[in-house]
């Protein structure tokens, strides 16, 4: 029997182990409060669900165009024009099988084995792991509270040679922090000047909290159409399992993406495309903005409740639905955040994501808490955590 390929020997996504353990706890105890999942706790908007039923009844649901049906690409282009006032049309949009599919196609189209791609640390692990599987050299920029956990031009200038690409995320997973518009513009100009591809992960756009000191939302395409913007219906649009994303790409990448996508996926899921047409309408947006209002209330609960428990080192949480916390002072001698989260789940039924996925250096001392669930669950989780810490 052949051994596994070298490219498959990458780090696993550790939070999936937490999900498995939480599911087992729920089966045996029925008391799990999960603040580990990076997804909304709500279904797709009502008009999307209605459109899905219509699609089942009225559409063939066979293969579509590789880059997605034209009405959906037009809707996505219109969404970007209306939200950001940028010049974009349907031909700039590539619809993909989730943003995960977008990143894989994009990395294959833009980078060769051995190319250097820069990412932030802490950051979303699938960037690093997928790039490694494809043979790229990943350089992590150590981003801390002094830069709102975001990369800067000064960090890029300190590199020995310009990279082939830079990935930024604003709002970011796991920190929820956002990049100042001026800094994003400077990063885009630096990439253009140095022949690096800027990939801007904007899948959490729409989930921002206009609090004092938080940056305004901006998109990379407001600065440079040579950059790539990644979007998704998963987060703000509450459609994770529908597996539909998109990218805005420069013309130079259109044909390479076409060749790859037509061979690797043929097309995105047809039913999701027809349903997602309604995600950008006024009725759906009103429902979704109601979710964001709940996220904001949950965020405030955690940002008040965690410091009251002595957990004071928190990322700013400008957007998305995460609080990223340093728990080094709560760990037993030699204990990691993974083991700490395991104890917490075992003792209380509260599931958190340990930081090892997000930070390869200091992740053993951090955790990510998702506040995408019900407000009552956030309150209950804080109560259980309070009692557990006091008893420890």
mmCIF file of C-alpha atoms in Angstrom:
data_model
loop_
_atom_site.group_PDB
_atom_site.id
_atom_site.type_symbol
_atom_site.label_atom_id
_atom_site.label_comp_id
_atom_site.label_asym_id
_atom_site.label_seq_id
_atom_site.Cartn_x
_atom_site.Cartn_y
_atom_site.Cartn_z
ATOM 1 C CA UNK A 1 0.000 0.000 0.000
ATOM 2 C CA UNK A 2 1.282 3.481 -0.849
ATOM 3 C CA UNK A 3 2.071 5.827 1.999
ATOM 4 C CA UNK A 4 0.329 9.183 2.329
ATOM 5 C CA UNK A 5 1.580 12.002 0.140
ATOM 6 C CA UNK A 6 4.056 14.499 1.534
ATOM 7 C CA UNK A 7 1.683 17.356 0.710
ATOM 8 C CA UNK A 8 -0.987 15.868 2.985
ATOM 9 C CA UNK A 9 1.365 15.985 5.965
ATOM 10 C CA UNK A 10 0.127 19.342 7.191
ATOM 11 C CA UNK A 11 -1.269 20.444 10.521
ATOM 12 C CA UNK A 12 -4.857 19.439 11.207
ATOM 13 C CA UNK A 13 -7.563 21.995 11.988
ATOM 14 C CA UNK A 14 -7.587 21.412 15.754
ATOM 15 C CA UNK A 15 -10.919 23.088 16.449
ATOM 16 C CA UNK A 16 -12.579 20.156 14.677
ATOM 17 C CA UNK A 17 -11.365 17.968 17.552
ATOM 18 C CA UNK A 18 -13.135 20.341 19.931
ATOM 19 C CA UNK A 19 -16.329 20.039 17.896
ATOM 20 C CA UNK A 20 -16.080 16.238 18.089
ATOM 21 C CA UNK A 21 -15.525 16.289 21.846
ATOM 22 C CA UNK A 22 -18.398 18.765 22.290
ATOM 23 C CA UNK A 23 -20.714 16.537 20.269
ATOM 24 C CA UNK A 24 -19.828 13.569 22.484
ATOM 25 C CA UNK A 25 -20.402 15.672 25.617
ATOM 26 C CA UNK A 26 -23.789 16.727 24.251
ATOM 27 C CA UNK A 27 -24.667 13.096 23.565
ATOM 28 C CA UNK A 28 -23.780 11.993 27.097
ATOM 29 C CA UNK A 29 -24.765 15.069 29.147
ATOM 30 C CA UNK A 30 -26.962 17.265 26.935
ATOM 31 C CA UNK A 31 -25.520 20.456 28.428
ATOM 32 C CA UNK A 32 -23.034 21.822 25.894
ATOM 33 C CA UNK A 33 -22.697 25.549 25.341
ATOM 34 C CA UNK A 34 -20.443 25.901 22.310
ATOM 35 C CA UNK A 35 -18.446 29.094 21.910
ATOM 36 C CA UNK A 36 -16.042 27.205 19.662
ATOM 37 C CA UNK A 37 -17.818 27.210 16.315
ATOM 38 C CA UNK A 38 -16.877 29.874 13.795
ATOM 39 C CA UNK A 39 -20.330 30.086 12.283
ATOM 40 C CA UNK A 40 -23.702 31.757 12.873
ATOM 41 C CA UNK A 41 -26.237 29.870 14.960
ATOM 42 C CA UNK A 42 -29.067 30.919 12.644
ATOM 43 C CA UNK A 43 -30.370 29.478 9.363
ATOM 44 C CA UNK A 44 -30.195 31.194 6.006
ATOM 45 C CA UNK A 45 -32.494 34.220 5.627
ATOM 46 C CA UNK A 46 -36.156 33.476 4.913
ATOM 47 C CA UNK A 47 -36.084 34.726 1.288
ATOM 48 C CA UNK A 48 -33.065 32.506 0.602
ATOM 49 C CA UNK A 49 -34.912 29.476 1.926
ATOM 50 C CA UNK A 50 -37.932 30.307 -0.209
ATOM 51 C CA UNK A 51 -35.693 30.679 -3.256
ATOM 52 C CA UNK A 52 -34.143 27.288 -2.561
ATOM 53 C CA UNK A 53 -37.579 25.669 -2.597
ATOM 54 C CA UNK A 54 -38.406 27.438 -5.856
ATOM 55 C CA UNK A 55 -35.111 26.308 -7.320
ATOM 56 C CA UNK A 56 -35.806 22.678 -6.474
ATOM 57 C CA UNK A 57 -39.187 22.922 -8.178
ATOM 58 C CA UNK A 58 -38.282 25.051 -11.192
ATOM 59 C CA UNK A 59 -34.584 24.668 -12.033
ATOM 60 C CA UNK A 60 -32.727 21.779 -13.615
ATOM 61 C CA UNK A 61 -29.936 22.195 -11.034
ATOM 62 C CA UNK A 62 -27.379 20.732 -13.391
ATOM 63 C CA UNK A 63 -23.958 22.146 -14.127
ATOM 64 C CA UNK A 64 -23.764 25.921 -14.384
ATOM 65 C CA UNK A 65 -21.089 28.155 -15.868
ATOM 66 C CA UNK A 66 -17.790 27.471 -14.137
ATOM 67 C CA UNK A 67 -17.644 30.991 -12.685
ATOM 68 C CA UNK A 68 -21.287 30.914 -11.590
ATOM 69 C CA UNK A 69 -24.607 31.937 -13.065
ATOM 70 C CA UNK A 70 -24.698 35.458 -14.488
ATOM 71 C CA UNK A 71 -27.554 36.744 -12.270
ATOM 72 C CA UNK A 72 -25.577 35.816 -9.147
ATOM 73 C CA UNK A 73 -22.392 37.413 -10.406
ATOM 74 C CA UNK A 74 -24.397 40.535 -11.220
ATOM 75 C CA UNK A 75 -25.901 40.523 -7.736
ATOM 76 C CA UNK A 76 -22.472 40.184 -6.117
ATOM 77 C CA UNK A 77 -21.062 42.975 -8.269
ATOM 78 C CA UNK A 78 -24.024 45.167 -7.332
ATOM 79 C CA UNK A 79 -23.482 44.405 -3.658
ATOM 80 C CA UNK A 80 -19.900 45.634 -3.872
ATOM 81 C CA UNK A 81 -20.855 48.726 -5.867
ATOM 82 C CA UNK A 82 -23.588 49.681 -3.406
ATOM 83 C CA UNK A 83 -21.631 48.942 -0.240
ATOM 84 C CA UNK A 84 -18.270 50.390 -1.200
ATOM 85 C CA UNK A 85 -18.912 52.638 -4.209
ATOM 86 C CA UNK A 86 -16.297 50.796 -6.278
ATOM 87 C CA UNK A 87 -16.165 49.997 -9.969
ATOM 88 C CA UNK A 88 -16.968 46.290 -10.358
ATOM 89 C CA UNK A 89 -19.093 44.301 -12.777
ATOM 90 C CA UNK A 90 -20.141 40.697 -13.247
ATOM 91 C CA UNK A 91 -17.080 39.825 -15.324
ATOM 92 C CA UNK A 92 -14.849 40.610 -12.326
ATOM 93 C CA UNK A 93 -16.632 38.045 -10.132
ATOM 94 C CA UNK A 94 -15.688 34.366 -9.831
ATOM 95 C CA UNK A 95 -18.174 32.326 -7.790
ATOM 96 C CA UNK A 96 -16.565 29.433 -5.915
ATOM 97 C CA UNK A 97 -17.373 26.476 -3.692
ATOM 98 C CA UNK A 98 -17.090 28.439 -0.484
ATOM 99 C CA UNK A 99 -14.252 30.809 0.321
ATOM 100 C CA UNK A 100 -12.170 27.702 1.081
ATOM 101 C CA UNK A 101 -12.519 26.680 -2.560
ATOM 102 C CA UNK A 102 -11.686 30.239 -3.552
ATOM 103 C CA UNK A 103 -8.403 30.183 -1.659
ATOM 104 C CA UNK A 104 -7.334 26.822 -3.065
ATOM 105 C CA UNK A 105 -8.056 27.893 -6.654
ATOM 106 C CA UNK A 106 -6.413 31.240 -6.112
ATOM 107 C CA UNK A 107 -3.257 29.794 -4.565
ATOM 108 C CA UNK A 108 -2.950 27.351 -7.466
ATOM 109 C CA UNK A 109 -3.522 30.073 -10.049
ATOM 110 C CA UNK A 110 -1.195 32.678 -8.570
ATOM 111 C CA UNK A 111 1.667 30.843 -6.838
ATOM 112 C CA UNK A 112 4.198 28.174 -7.756
ATOM 113 C CA UNK A 113 5.866 25.697 -5.378
ATOM 114 C CA UNK A 114 8.631 27.522 -3.552
ATOM 115 C CA UNK A 115 6.951 30.935 -3.758
ATOM 116 C CA UNK A 116 6.854 32.890 -0.514
ATOM 117 C CA UNK A 117 3.487 34.029 0.779
ATOM 118 C CA UNK A 118 3.162 36.193 3.889
ATOM 119 C CA UNK A 119 0.398 35.805 6.475
ATOM 120 C CA UNK A 120 -0.314 37.322 9.880
ATOM 121 C CA UNK A 121 0.161 35.458 13.128
ATOM 122 C CA UNK A 122 -2.299 34.966 14.807
ATOM 123 C CA UNK A 123 -4.446 34.177 11.800
ATOM 124 C CA UNK A 124 -6.723 31.701 10.085
ATOM 125 C CA UNK A 125 -4.834 28.369 9.922
ATOM 126 C CA UNK A 126 -6.173 27.213 6.545
ATOM 127 C CA UNK A 127 -4.141 29.926 4.766
ATOM 128 C CA UNK A 128 -0.927 28.527 6.185
ATOM 129 C CA UNK A 129 -1.836 24.869 5.894
ATOM 130 C CA UNK A 130 -3.232 25.005 2.354
ATOM 131 C CA UNK A 131 -0.243 26.991 1.118
ATOM 132 C CA UNK A 132 2.089 24.457 2.746
ATOM 133 C CA UNK A 133 0.247 21.570 1.059
ATOM 134 C CA UNK A 134 0.770 23.297 -2.283
ATOM 135 C CA UNK A 135 4.503 23.629 -1.696
ATOM 136 C CA UNK A 136 4.633 27.343 -0.909
ATOM 137 C CA UNK A 137 6.964 28.907 1.640
ATOM 138 C CA UNK A 138 4.812 30.552 4.321
ATOM 139 C CA UNK A 139 6.255 33.462 6.289
ATOM 140 C CA UNK A 140 4.336 34.495 9.380
ATOM 141 C CA UNK A 141 4.451 38.097 10.539
ATOM 142 C CA UNK A 142 4.320 38.374 14.322
ATOM 143 C CA UNK A 143 1.373 40.727 14.839
ATOM 144 C CA UNK A 144 0.532 41.825 18.360
ATOM 145 C CA UNK A 145 -1.592 44.395 20.158
ATOM 146 C CA UNK A 146 0.673 47.280 19.116
ATOM 147 C CA UNK A 147 -0.561 46.878 15.503
ATOM 148 C CA UNK A 148 -4.047 45.594 16.395
ATOM 149 C CA UNK A 149 -2.809 42.099 15.462
ATOM 150 C CA UNK A 150 -2.543 43.204 11.823
ATOM 151 C CA UNK A 151 0.436 43.376 9.427
ATOM 152 C CA UNK A 152 2.029 46.690 8.495
ATOM 153 C CA UNK A 153 4.155 48.074 5.683
ATOM 154 C CA UNK A 154 7.061 48.321 8.130
ATOM 155 C CA UNK A 155 6.911 44.544 8.613
ATOM 156 C CA UNK A 156 6.980 43.997 4.849
ATOM 157 C CA UNK A 157 9.910 46.384 4.456
ATOM 158 C CA UNK A 158 11.824 44.302 7.012
ATOM 159 C CA UNK A 159 11.614 41.167 4.867
ATOM 160 C CA UNK A 160 14.759 40.085 3.042
ATOM 161 C CA UNK A 161 12.975 39.932 -0.320
ATOM 162 C CA UNK A 162 9.449 40.835 -1.451
ATOM 163 C CA UNK A 163 7.044 37.886 -1.282
ATOM 164 C CA UNK A 164 4.884 36.570 -4.100
ATOM 165 C CA UNK A 165 1.796 37.309 -2.054
ATOM 166 C CA UNK A 166 0.359 38.782 1.127
ATOM 167 C CA UNK A 167 -2.891 37.646 2.769
ATOM 168 C CA UNK A 168 -4.761 40.031 5.043
ATOM 169 C CA UNK A 169 -8.113 39.622 6.781
ATOM 170 C CA UNK A 170 -10.240 42.458 8.107
ATOM 171 C CA UNK A 171 -12.180 41.716 10.256
ATOM 172 C CA UNK A 172 -9.837 38.882 11.136
ATOM 173 C CA UNK A 173 -10.254 35.398 12.519
ATOM 174 C CA UNK A 174 -9.466 34.818 15.427
ATOM 175 C CA UNK A 175 -8.946 38.363 16.727
ATOM 176 C CA UNK A 176 -11.850 40.238 15.144
ATOM 177 C CA UNK A 177 -9.537 43.180 14.526
ATOM 178 C CA UNK A 178 -9.713 45.407 11.463
ATOM 179 C CA UNK A 179 -7.107 47.238 9.415
ATOM 180 C CA UNK A 180 -7.201 51.023 9.302
ATOM 181 C CA UNK A 181 -8.230 52.169 5.789
ATOM 182 C CA UNK A 182 -5.009 54.150 5.371
ATOM 183 C CA UNK A 183 -2.939 51.120 6.365
ATOM 184 C CA UNK A 184 -4.834 48.854 3.957
ATOM 185 C CA UNK A 185 -4.204 51.396 1.200
ATOM 186 C CA UNK A 186 -0.505 51.463 2.088
ATOM 187 C CA UNK A 187 -0.322 47.650 2.031
ATOM 188 C CA UNK A 188 -2.033 47.562 -1.375
ATOM 189 C CA UNK A 189 0.366 50.143 -2.811
ATOM 190 C CA UNK A 190 3.356 48.275 -1.368
ATOM 191 C CA UNK A 191 2.183 45.053 -3.000
ATOM 192 C CA UNK A 192 1.625 46.769 -6.361
ATOM 193 C CA UNK A 193 5.057 48.411 -6.184
ATOM 194 C CA UNK A 194 6.816 45.138 -5.275
ATOM 195 C CA UNK A 195 4.999 42.719 -7.588
ATOM 196 C CA UNK A 196 3.234 40.936 -4.722
ATOM 197 C CA UNK A 197 -0.373 39.788 -4.945
ATOM 198 C CA UNK A 198 -2.508 41.230 -2.161
ATOM 199 C CA UNK A 199 -5.291 38.818 -1.145
ATOM 200 C CA UNK A 200 -7.867 40.521 1.064
ATOM 201 C CA UNK A 201 -10.115 38.145 2.994
ATOM 202 C CA UNK A 202 -13.325 40.117 3.494
ATOM 203 C CA UNK A 203 -15.691 37.280 4.405
ATOM 204 C CA UNK A 204 -16.631 38.918 7.727
ATOM 205 C CA UNK A 205 -17.616 42.224 6.131
ATOM 206 C CA UNK A 206 -21.056 43.213 7.331
ATOM 207 C CA UNK A 207 -20.230 42.173 10.903
ATOM 208 C CA UNK A 208 -18.552 45.281 12.272
ATOM 209 C CA UNK A 209 -19.122 47.178 15.501
ATOM 210 C CA UNK A 210 -18.932 50.959 15.269
ATOM 211 C CA UNK A 211 -17.270 51.474 18.621
ATOM 212 C CA UNK A 212 -14.831 54.248 19.580
ATOM 213 C CA UNK A 213 -11.381 53.502 18.182
ATOM 214 C CA UNK A 214 -12.529 50.866 15.707
ATOM 215 C CA UNK A 215 -11.368 51.381 12.106
ATOM 216 C CA UNK A 216 -13.866 51.998 9.339
ATOM 217 C CA UNK A 217 -14.584 49.182 6.913
ATOM 218 C CA UNK A 218 -12.702 49.347 3.633
ATOM 219 C CA UNK A 219 -12.105 47.007 0.725
ATOM 220 C CA UNK A 220 -8.864 46.355 -1.104
ATOM 221 C CA UNK A 221 -10.562 46.978 -4.440
ATOM 222 C CA UNK A 222 -11.175 50.593 -3.495
ATOM 223 C CA UNK A 223 -7.397 50.995 -3.806
ATOM 224 C CA UNK A 224 -6.159 48.474 -6.358
ATOM 225 C CA UNK A 225 -7.909 46.238 -8.874
ATOM 226 C CA UNK A 226 -4.652 44.272 -9.036
ATOM 227 C CA UNK A 227 -5.518 42.839 -5.632
ATOM 228 C CA UNK A 228 -7.927 39.976 -4.973
ATOM 229 C CA UNK A 229 -10.980 40.271 -2.719
ATOM 230 C CA UNK A 230 -12.450 37.107 -1.191
ATOM 231 C CA UNK A 231 -16.098 37.047 -0.109
ATOM 232 C CA UNK A 232 -18.558 34.439 1.110
ATOM 233 C CA UNK A 233 -22.179 33.907 2.061
ATOM 234 C CA UNK A 234 -21.035 31.975 5.139
ATOM 235 C CA UNK A 235 -20.631 34.560 7.879
ATOM 236 C CA UNK A 236 -22.731 37.748 7.601
ATOM 237 C CA UNK A 237 -25.188 35.970 5.297
ATOM 238 C CA UNK A 238 -25.576 32.994 7.710
ATOM 239 C CA UNK A 239 -25.135 30.319 5.026
ATOM 240 C CA UNK A 240 -22.042 28.308 6.034
ATOM 241 C CA UNK A 241 -23.219 24.886 4.846
ATOM 242 C CA UNK A 242 -24.344 26.189 1.460
ATOM 243 C CA UNK A 243 -20.658 26.316 0.435
ATOM 244 C CA UNK A 244 -20.677 29.415 -1.727
ATOM 245 C CA UNK A 245 -18.016 32.075 -1.974
ATOM 246 C CA UNK A 246 -16.612 34.477 -4.530
ATOM 247 C CA UNK A 247 -13.524 36.383 -5.522
ATOM 248 C CA UNK A 248 -13.001 39.681 -7.303
ATOM 249 C CA UNK A 249 -9.960 39.119 -9.476
ATOM 250 C CA UNK A 250 -7.801 41.089 -11.916
ATOM 251 C CA UNK A 251 -8.055 40.147 -15.568
ATOM 252 C CA UNK A 252 -4.644 38.482 -15.491
ATOM 253 C CA UNK A 253 -6.003 35.721 -13.233
ATOM 254 C CA UNK A 254 -9.293 35.109 -15.026
ATOM 255 C CA UNK A 255 -8.045 32.550 -17.542
ATOM 256 C CA UNK A 256 -5.848 30.579 -15.096
ATOM 257 C CA UNK A 257 -8.768 30.365 -12.687
ATOM 258 C CA UNK A 258 -11.065 29.234 -15.488
ATOM 259 C CA UNK A 259 -8.709 26.412 -16.458
ATOM 260 C CA UNK A 260 -8.322 25.225 -12.891
ATOM 261 C CA UNK A 261 -11.937 25.562 -11.766
ATOM 262 C CA UNK A 262 -13.381 23.850 -14.827
ATOM 263 C CA UNK A 263 -11.201 20.824 -14.109
ATOM 264 C CA UNK A 264 -11.343 20.765 -10.312
ATOM 265 C CA UNK A 265 -14.964 21.650 -9.482
ATOM 266 C CA UNK A 266 -16.763 22.220 -12.831
ATOM 267 C CA UNK A 267 -19.015 24.732 -11.055
ATOM 268 C CA UNK A 268 -20.210 25.797 -7.585
ATOM 269 C CA UNK A 269 -23.331 24.103 -6.141
ATOM 270 C CA UNK A 270 -26.270 25.049 -8.362
ATOM 271 C CA UNK A 271 -28.976 25.108 -5.690
ATOM 272 C CA UNK A 272 -26.845 27.406 -3.514
ATOM 273 C CA UNK A 273 -26.349 29.795 -6.412
ATOM 274 C CA UNK A 274 -30.051 30.142 -7.161
ATOM 275 C CA UNK A 275 -30.896 30.531 -3.475
ATOM 276 C CA UNK A 276 -28.136 33.067 -2.820
ATOM 277 C CA UNK A 277 -29.644 35.448 -5.373
ATOM 278 C CA UNK A 278 -32.027 36.517 -2.608
ATOM 279 C CA UNK A 279 -29.296 37.005 0.011
ATOM 280 C CA UNK A 280 -28.480 40.470 -1.299
ATOM 281 C CA UNK A 281 -32.048 41.811 -1.218
ATOM 282 C CA UNK A 282 -33.562 44.199 1.323
ATOM 283 C CA UNK A 283 -35.628 41.564 3.152
ATOM 284 C CA UNK A 284 -32.652 39.292 3.731
ATOM 285 C CA UNK A 285 -30.384 42.175 4.727
ATOM 286 C CA UNK A 286 -32.876 43.348 7.354
ATOM 287 C CA UNK A 287 -32.933 39.865 8.884
ATOM 288 C CA UNK A 288 -29.149 39.619 8.786
ATOM 289 C CA UNK A 289 -28.629 43.041 10.363
ATOM 290 C CA UNK A 290 -30.798 41.781 13.217
ATOM 291 C CA UNK A 291 -28.247 39.006 13.753
ATOM 292 C CA UNK A 292 -25.444 41.592 13.842
ATOM 293 C CA UNK A 293 -27.321 43.529 16.540
ATOM 294 C CA UNK A 294 -27.396 40.332 18.623
ATOM 295 C CA UNK A 295 -23.696 39.757 17.997
ATOM 296 C CA UNK A 296 -23.029 43.264 19.257
ATOM 297 C CA UNK A 297 -24.936 42.587 22.474
ATOM 298 C CA UNK A 298 -23.087 39.285 22.937
ATOM 299 C CA UNK A 299 -19.763 40.980 22.272
ATOM 300 C CA UNK A 300 -20.472 43.554 24.958
ATOM 301 C CA UNK A 301 -21.351 40.773 27.414
ATOM 302 C CA UNK A 302 -17.991 39.086 26.867
ATOM 303 C CA UNK A 303 -15.951 42.289 26.860
ATOM 304 C CA UNK A 304 -17.478 43.168 30.228
ATOM 305 C CA UNK A 305 -17.733 39.663 31.652
ATOM 306 C CA UNK A 306 -14.284 38.281 30.879
ATOM 307 C CA UNK A 307 -12.305 41.094 32.580
ATOM 308 C CA UNK A 308 -14.534 40.618 35.628
ATOM 309 C CA UNK A 309 -13.202 37.051 35.720
ATOM 310 C CA UNK A 310 -9.596 38.241 35.493
ATOM 311 C CA UNK A 311 -9.256 37.592 31.748
ATOM 312 C CA UNK A 312 -8.138 41.041 30.724
ATOM 313 C CA UNK A 313 -5.802 40.609 27.745
ATOM 314 C CA UNK A 314 -8.306 40.701 24.887
ATOM 315 C CA UNK A 315 -8.003 41.644 21.226
ATOM 316 C CA UNK A 316 -10.157 44.675 20.319
ATOM 317 C CA UNK A 317 -12.923 42.651 18.521
ATOM 318 C CA UNK A 318 -13.741 45.343 15.957
ATOM 319 C CA UNK A 319 -15.793 42.911 13.861
ATOM 320 C CA UNK A 320 -16.572 39.245 13.127
ATOM 321 C CA UNK A 321 -17.942 37.320 16.123
ATOM 322 C CA UNK A 322 -14.886 36.385 18.165
ATOM 323 C CA UNK A 323 -13.068 37.443 21.301
ATOM 324 C CA UNK A 324 -9.433 36.348 21.381
ATOM 325 C CA UNK A 325 -8.085 36.070 24.919
ATOM 326 C CA UNK A 326 -4.766 35.411 26.650
ATOM 327 C CA UNK A 327 -5.237 32.849 29.453
ATOM 328 C CA UNK A 328 -1.584 32.179 30.297
ATOM 329 C CA UNK A 329 -2.172 33.173 33.931
ATOM 330 C CA UNK A 330 -4.942 30.581 34.276
ATOM 331 C CA UNK A 331 -2.917 27.587 33.111
ATOM 332 C CA UNK A 332 -1.518 24.993 35.467
ATOM 333 C CA UNK A 333 2.204 24.313 35.393
ATOM 334 C CA UNK A 334 3.009 22.807 31.994
ATOM 335 C CA UNK A 335 -0.601 23.025 30.821
ATOM 336 C CA UNK A 336 -1.545 24.217 27.326
ATOM 337 C CA UNK A 337 -4.688 26.065 26.310
ATOM 338 C CA UNK A 338 -5.766 22.886 24.511
ATOM 339 C CA UNK A 339 -5.647 20.937 27.763
ATOM 340 C CA UNK A 340 -7.296 23.831 29.619
ATOM 341 C CA UNK A 341 -10.169 23.894 27.114
ATOM 342 C CA UNK A 342 -10.513 20.121 27.449
ATOM 343 C CA UNK A 343 -10.804 20.434 31.246
ATOM 344 C CA UNK A 344 -13.335 23.238 30.881
ATOM 345 C CA UNK A 345 -15.494 21.184 28.516
ATOM 346 C CA UNK A 346 -15.266 18.094 30.720
ATOM 347 C CA UNK A 347 -16.154 19.962 33.900
ATOM 348 C CA UNK A 348 -18.730 22.473 32.663
ATOM 349 C CA UNK A 349 -19.913 21.655 29.130
ATOM 350 C CA UNK A 350 -18.543 24.969 27.808
ATOM 351 C CA UNK A 351 -16.588 24.557 24.556
ATOM 352 C CA UNK A 352 -13.947 27.085 23.501
ATOM 353 C CA UNK A 353 -11.381 26.954 20.701
ATOM 354 C CA UNK A 354 -7.764 26.741 21.879
ATOM 355 C CA UNK A 355 -5.367 29.146 20.202
ATOM 356 C CA UNK A 356 -3.019 26.511 18.747
ATOM 357 C CA UNK A 357 -4.811 26.685 15.391
ATOM 358 C CA UNK A 358 -4.268 30.405 15.073
ATOM 359 C CA UNK A 359 -0.831 31.081 16.527
ATOM 360 C CA UNK A 360 2.034 28.629 16.027
ATOM 361 C CA UNK A 361 4.143 30.423 18.662
ATOM 362 C CA UNK A 362 1.852 31.628 21.456
ATOM 363 C CA UNK A 363 -1.336 29.698 20.719
ATOM 364 C CA UNK A 364 -0.798 27.411 23.690
ATOM 365 C CA UNK A 365 -1.651 30.400 25.906
ATOM 366 C CA UNK A 366 -4.729 31.753 24.123
ATOM 367 C CA UNK A 367 -8.340 30.860 23.373
ATOM 368 C CA UNK A 368 -10.995 32.055 20.932
ATOM 369 C CA UNK A 369 -14.571 32.555 22.058
ATOM 370 C CA UNK A 370 -17.319 32.810 19.453
ATOM 371 C CA UNK A 371 -20.313 34.990 20.333
ATOM 372 C CA UNK A 372 -22.455 34.024 17.339
ATOM 373 C CA UNK A 373 -24.913 32.074 19.486
ATOM 374 C CA UNK A 374 -27.896 33.061 21.586
ATOM 375 C CA UNK A 375 -27.411 35.808 24.172
ATOM 376 C CA UNK A 376 -28.745 33.532 26.904
ATOM 377 C CA UNK A 377 -26.053 30.980 26.028
ATOM 378 C CA UNK A 378 -23.319 33.610 26.351
ATOM 379 C CA UNK A 379 -24.659 34.608 29.771
ATOM 380 C CA UNK A 380 -24.880 30.969 30.862
ATOM 381 C CA UNK A 381 -21.350 30.219 29.603
ATOM 382 C CA UNK A 382 -19.944 33.172 31.545
ATOM 383 C CA UNK A 383 -21.735 31.933 34.666
ATOM 384 C CA UNK A 384 -20.341 28.424 34.301
ATOM 385 C CA UNK A 385 -16.849 29.776 33.628
ATOM 386 C CA UNK A 386 -17.077 32.039 36.690
ATOM 387 C CA UNK A 387 -18.052 29.167 38.968
ATOM 388 C CA UNK A 388 -15.377 26.894 37.513
ATOM 389 C CA UNK A 389 -12.599 29.445 37.933
ATOM 390 C CA UNK A 390 -13.634 30.186 41.498
ATOM 391 C CA UNK A 391 -13.617 26.470 42.295
ATOM 392 C CA UNK A 392 -10.190 25.881 40.704
#
